[in-house]
Short mmCIF file of C-alpha atoms in Angstrom, two decimals:
data_model
loop_
_atom_site.label_atom_id
_atom_site.label_comp_id
_atom_site.label_asym_id
_atom_site.label_seq_id
_atom_site.Cartn_x
_atom_site.Cartn_y
_atom_site.Cartn_z
CA MET A 1167 22.55 -6.36 -7.15
CA LYS A 1168 19.88 -4.05 -8.54
CA LEU A 1169 16.40 -4.09 -7.05
CA PRO A 1170 13.23 -2.24 -8.16
CA ILE A 1171 12.08 0.06 -5.35
CA PHE A 1172 9.17 2.44 -4.84
CA ILE A 1173 8.00 4.94 -2.25
CA ALA A 1174 4.24 4.98 -1.85
CA ASP A 1175 2.13 7.31 0.31
CA ALA A 1176 -0.63 5.18 1.87
CA PHE A 1177 -4.10 6.22 3.06
CA THR A 1178 -4.15 9.14 0.65
CA ALA A 1179 -4.61 9.80 -3.05
CA THR A 1180 -2.34 12.84 -2.89
CA ALA A 1181 1.46 12.81 -2.96
CA PHE A 1182 3.32 13.92 0.18
CA ARG A 1183 0.40 13.09 2.47
CA GLY A 1184 -0.59 9.91 4.27
CA ASN A 1185 1.95 7.37 5.50
CA PRO A 1186 5.10 7.00 3.36
CA ALA A 1187 6.48 3.50 2.90
CA ALA A 1188 9.23 1.95 0.79
CA VAL A 1189 8.37 -1.13 -1.26
CA CYS A 1190 11.22 -3.28 -2.59
CA LEU A 1191 10.59 -6.03 -5.16
CA LEU A 1192 12.74 -9.15 -4.78
CA GLU A 1193 13.43 -12.01 -7.16
CA ASN A 1194 15.33 -13.97 -4.50
CA THR A 1195 15.54 -14.12 -0.72
CA LEU A 1196 17.78 -11.61 1.04
CA ASP A 1197 19.46 -12.13 4.39
CA GLU A 1198 18.16 -10.22 7.40
CA ASP A 1199 21.17 -7.89 7.56
CA THR A 1200 20.50 -6.72 3.99
CA HIS A 1201 16.84 -6.15 4.83
CA GLN A 1202 17.89 -3.95 7.74
CA HIS A 1203 20.49 -2.05 5.68
CA ILE A 1204 17.90 -1.23 3.01
CA ALA A 1205 15.33 -0.18 5.61
CA ARG A 1206 17.84 2.14 7.29
CA GLU A 1207 18.87 3.58 3.93
CA MET A 1208 15.25 4.41 3.06
CA ASN A 1209 14.82 5.97 6.54
CA LEU A 1210 11.05 5.47 6.62
CA SER A 1211 8.92 3.97 9.36
CA GLU A 1212 7.81 1.15 7.03
CA THR A 1213 9.77 -0.79 4.41
CA ALA A 1214 8.12 -3.77 2.72
CA PHE A 1215 9.89 -6.51 0.77
CA ILE A 1216 7.79 -8.37 -1.79
CA ARG A 1217 9.07 -11.65 -3.18
CA LYS A 1218 7.52 -14.08 -5.64
CA LEU A 1219 6.52 -17.31 -3.91
CA GLN A 1220 5.90 -19.00 -7.26
CA PRO A 1221 7.84 -18.41 -10.52
CA THR A 1222 4.53 -17.71 -12.26
CA ASP A 1223 3.59 -14.89 -9.87
CA ASN A 1224 3.34 -11.54 -11.62
CA PHE A 1225 4.28 -8.30 -9.89
CA THR A 1226 2.18 -6.38 -12.44
CA GLU A 1227 -0.97 -8.44 -11.84
CA LYS A 1228 -4.00 -6.20 -12.32
CA ASN A 1229 -6.73 -8.59 -11.20
CA THR A 1230 -8.68 -6.64 -8.56
CA ASN A 1231 -9.59 -9.90 -6.80
CA SER A 1232 -5.96 -10.85 -6.10
CA THR A 1233 -4.68 -10.72 -2.52
CA LEU A 1234 -1.14 -10.10 -1.29
CA THR A 1235 -0.06 -11.49 2.08
CA PHE A 1236 2.68 -9.64 3.98
CA VAL A 1237 4.55 -11.21 6.89
CA THR A 1238 5.03 -8.46 9.49
CA LEU A 1239 6.27 -8.25 13.07
CA SER A 1240 2.58 -8.19 14.08
CA GLY A 1241 1.67 -11.26 12.03
CA GLU A 1242 0.24 -11.74 8.54
CA LEU A 1243 -1.31 -8.75 6.82
CA LYS A 1244 -3.50 -9.33 3.77
CA ALA A 1245 -4.14 -6.63 1.19
CA ARG A 1246 -6.34 -6.61 -1.88
CA LYS A 1247 -6.97 -4.06 -4.58
CA ALA A 1248 -10.38 -2.42 -4.80
CA GLU A 1249 -11.65 -0.14 -7.53
CA ASP A 1250 -11.04 2.95 -5.41
CA GLY A 1251 -8.13 1.96 -3.19
CA ILE A 1252 -6.37 -0.80 -1.27
CA VAL A 1253 -8.21 -2.86 1.37
CA LEU A 1254 -6.25 -4.17 4.36
CA ASP A 1255 -7.60 -7.07 6.43
CA PHE A 1256 -6.97 -6.66 10.18
CA PRO A 1257 -8.18 -8.31 13.40
CA LEU A 1258 -10.28 -6.32 15.84
CA TYR A 1259 -9.10 -5.67 19.40
CA PRO A 1260 -11.33 -4.72 22.33
CA THR A 1261 -10.56 -1.96 24.81
CA PHE A 1262 -11.41 -1.81 28.48
CA PRO A 1263 -12.19 1.14 30.77
CA GLN A 1264 -9.07 2.59 32.36
CA ASP A 1265 -8.95 4.26 35.77
CA LEU A 1266 -7.79 7.86 35.39
CA HIS A 1267 -5.80 7.68 38.62
CA GLU A 1268 -3.53 5.01 37.13
CA VAL A 1269 -2.63 7.02 34.01
CA GLY A 1270 -3.41 10.58 35.11
CA ASP A 1271 0.23 11.68 35.30
CA LEU A 1272 0.93 10.38 31.80
CA ILE A 1273 -2.11 12.11 30.28
CA LYS A 1274 -1.40 15.33 32.15
CA ALA A 1275 2.19 15.37 30.89
CA ALA A 1276 1.09 14.72 27.30
CA ILE A 1277 -1.90 17.08 26.90
CA GLY A 1278 -2.00 19.29 30.00
CA ASP A 1279 -5.47 20.39 31.08
CA THR A 1280 -7.23 19.24 27.92
CA LEU A 1281 -10.67 17.85 28.80
CA VAL A 1282 -10.93 14.07 28.58
CA GLN A 1283 -14.24 12.24 28.05
CA ASP A 1284 -13.18 8.59 28.13
CA ILE A 1285 -10.06 6.46 28.70
CA ARG A 1286 -9.62 2.90 27.43
CA TYR A 1287 -6.77 0.41 27.38
CA SER A 1288 -5.97 -2.34 24.87
CA PRO A 1289 -3.97 -5.18 26.47
CA HIS A 1290 -3.47 -6.83 23.06
CA THR A 1291 -1.67 -3.84 21.54
CA LYS A 1292 -0.59 -2.04 24.76
CA ASN A 1293 -2.16 1.18 23.51
CA LEU A 1294 -3.88 3.74 25.71
CA LEU A 1295 -6.90 5.32 24.01
CA VAL A 1296 -7.83 8.80 25.27
CA ARG A 1297 -11.06 10.30 23.94
CA LEU A 1298 -11.14 14.07 24.14
CA SER A 1299 -14.26 16.00 25.10
CA ASP A 1300 -16.98 16.33 22.45
CA SER A 1301 -16.74 20.08 23.04
CA TYR A 1302 -13.57 20.13 20.91
CA ASP A 1303 -13.45 20.11 17.13
CA ARG A 1304 -11.03 18.80 14.50
CA SER A 1305 -8.94 21.98 14.41
CA PHE A 1306 -8.35 21.68 18.16
CA LEU A 1307 -6.97 18.15 17.80
CA GLU A 1308 -4.86 19.11 14.78
CA THR A 1309 -3.20 22.01 16.57
CA LEU A 1310 -2.94 20.41 20.03
CA LYS A 1311 0.66 20.47 21.28
CA VAL A 1312 1.41 17.00 22.61
CA ASN A 1313 4.49 16.61 24.80
CA THR A 1314 5.80 13.09 24.19
CA GLU A 1315 9.33 13.49 25.52
CA PRO A 1316 8.66 12.65 29.20
CA LEU A 1317 6.20 9.81 28.58
CA PRO A 1318 8.70 6.88 28.53
CA GLN A 1319 10.01 7.99 31.93
CA ILE A 1320 6.53 8.37 33.40
CA GLU A 1321 5.37 4.98 32.11
CA LYS A 1322 8.31 2.59 32.06
CA THR A 1323 6.69 -0.66 33.13
CA GLY A 1324 6.16 -1.78 29.51
CA ARG A 1325 2.39 -1.80 29.95
CA VAL A 1326 1.87 1.14 27.56
CA LYS A 1327 3.58 1.33 24.17
CA GLY A 1328 1.42 3.92 22.42
CA LEU A 1329 -0.97 6.80 23.06
CA ILE A 1330 -4.04 7.33 20.88
CA LEU A 1331 -5.90 10.63 21.06
CA THR A 1332 -9.32 10.49 19.46
CA LEU A 1333 -12.28 12.78 18.97
CA LYS A 1334 -15.84 12.38 17.74
CA GLY A 1335 -16.30 13.52 14.16
CA GLU A 1336 -18.40 16.29 12.72
CA PRO A 1337 -20.68 14.82 10.04
CA GLY A 1338 -21.41 17.50 7.47
CA GLY A 1339 -18.60 19.61 8.92
CA GLN A 1340 -15.39 20.42 7.09
CA ALA A 1341 -14.43 19.33 3.57
CA ALA A 1342 -15.54 15.72 4.10
CA PRO A 1343 -17.72 14.15 6.81
CA TYR A 1344 -15.72 11.97 9.19
CA ASP A 1345 -17.09 9.81 11.99
CA PHE A 1346 -14.00 10.22 14.15
CA TYR A 1347 -10.52 11.73 14.24
CA SER A 1348 -7.30 10.52 15.83
CA ARG A 1349 -3.59 11.10 16.38
CA TYR A 1350 -1.02 8.50 17.48
CA PHE A 1351 2.16 8.80 19.52
CA ALA A 1352 4.65 6.03 20.39
CA PRO A 1353 7.78 7.56 21.97
CA TRP A 1354 8.34 4.23 23.78
CA VAL A 1355 9.46 2.77 20.43
CA GLY A 1356 11.05 5.93 19.03
CA VAL A 1357 8.04 7.34 17.14
CA ALA A 1358 7.12 10.83 18.34
CA GLU A 1359 4.02 10.87 16.08
CA ASP A 1360 3.02 8.47 13.33
CA PRO A 1361 1.53 10.06 10.17
CA VAL A 1362 -1.22 7.45 9.65
CA THR A 1363 -1.57 4.24 11.63
CA GLY A 1364 -3.59 1.32 10.34
CA SER A 1365 -3.04 -0.78 13.47
CA THR A 1366 -4.57 1.77 15.85
CA HIS A 1367 -7.83 1.53 13.90
CA THR A 1368 -8.12 -2.09 15.02
CA ILE A 1369 -8.92 -0.46 18.36
CA LEU A 1370 -10.60 2.72 17.19
CA GLY A 1371 -12.92 0.82 14.84
CA PRO A 1372 -14.72 -1.26 17.48
CA TYR A 1373 -14.66 1.58 20.02
CA TRP A 1374 -16.37 4.08 17.74
CA SER A 1375 -18.65 1.42 16.27
CA GLU A 1376 -20.09 0.88 19.73
CA GLU A 1377 -20.26 4.61 20.49
CA LEU A 1378 -21.88 5.57 17.19
CA GLY A 1379 -23.90 2.43 16.48
CA LYS A 1380 -22.29 2.02 13.04
CA LYS A 1381 -20.36 -0.72 11.24
CA GLU A 1382 -19.21 1.47 8.34
CA MET A 1383 -17.21 4.56 9.25
CA ARG A 1384 -14.89 7.12 7.71
CA ALA A 1385 -11.89 8.21 9.77
CA PHE A 1386 -9.23 10.90 9.50
CA GLN A 1387 -5.86 10.84 11.27
CA CYS A 1388 -4.96 14.44 12.07
CA SER A 1389 -1.18 14.33 11.79
CA ARG A 1390 0.70 17.00 9.86
CA ARG A 1391 0.52 14.79 6.74
CA GLY A 1392 -3.02 13.56 7.40
CA GLY A 1393 -4.68 10.40 6.13
CA GLU A 1394 -8.14 9.01 5.37
CA LEU A 1395 -9.43 5.50 6.14
CA ASP A 1396 -12.72 3.78 5.39
CA ILE A 1397 -13.48 1.34 8.21
CA SER A 1398 -15.78 -1.65 7.77
CA LEU A 1399 -16.37 -4.04 10.69
CA ARG A 1400 -17.05 -7.61 9.57
CA ALA A 1401 -19.20 -10.31 11.15
CA ASP A 1402 -16.17 -12.62 11.50
CA GLY A 1403 -14.51 -10.34 14.06
CA ARG A 1404 -12.15 -8.64 11.63
CA VAL A 1405 -12.07 -5.22 10.02
CA ASP A 1406 -11.45 -4.01 6.48
CA MET A 1407 -9.54 -0.74 6.18
CA LYS A 1408 -9.57 0.93 2.80
CA GLY A 1409 -7.36 3.77 1.72
CA GLY A 1410 -5.79 5.28 -1.33
CA ALA A 1411 -2.14 5.07 -2.34
CA ALA A 1412 0.06 7.45 -4.34
CA ILE A 1413 3.42 6.35 -5.76
CA VAL A 1414 5.83 9.27 -5.36
CA LEU A 1415 9.13 7.62 -6.30
CA GLU A 1416 10.09 4.78 -8.61
CA GLY A 1417 13.66 3.63 -9.20
CA THR A 1418 16.42 1.05 -8.79
CA LEU A 1419 18.32 0.30 -5.62
CA THR A 1420 21.92 -0.83 -6.03
CA ALA A 1421 23.06 -3.02 -3.15
#
C-alpha cells in the first residue's frame, strides 16, 4: 500500500518554524492500528488522515471557499483556505480567576520567582493560564527557563493538563506588532513544550479580548520554533484562527 504523505509547518510561512504536522491522503479507510503505526513512524505531535467522503471529492481543489472538516479527539475541526493562509474554526472557552494558594507550588516549581499578574483556569480544557507581569517583554518570555519535569507530581489530581504562560504584547515593538505572546507546556500528556498550539488560543483569545478591548488580535507563540496567529472573535461564540502553512516534505509512504 502506497499513500501520499506530506509534512507541513503550520502557523508560519517559513519552513522549519511553526507547528510541524504530517498529512496522509487516503483513498480508503484504514484500521486504527495502521493509523497509530503511521503516526508513530512520523514521530510528530500531529498526524492528520484525509479521506474522500465522496468519489467526486478532489484533493487538489483550489476553491478558496471550500471547507475541510477534520474529526479530532477534541471534536470536529473545520478549516478553510483564505487568500493569505488557512483559517481554523474553533469554539471559545471562558476562564475563571484562580486562587494563587491553590496552584502556588506548581507555578513556583515551573517559573521560580517570576512575577505573576493574573491566574485563570479553564475547566473545559483543564488548562491553567498564568499571565506574567507587564514589566516583562517578549525576550524575557522567550528565554525563560521553565521546569516542567516536577509538575505532574505536584499536580496529579487530573484537574490541570496544561500550563499556558502569556504576556501582554508590545504594539510597535519588535519586527511585527503583536497583541499578546504565549508559551504552552503539557508534561501531564508527555509534551514538555508545544511549538504552536491552536487550542490554547480558544482560551487566550477571549481572555486578551476582554483585557485589551479588541476582537481582532495578532498573537505570537514564543517557542523555539515560533508561530504567528491572527485571532478573530465572532459574534456566534466561536473564533477564527488564521495562520500560514509551509510544506517541507512531500512523498509516498509504503505500508
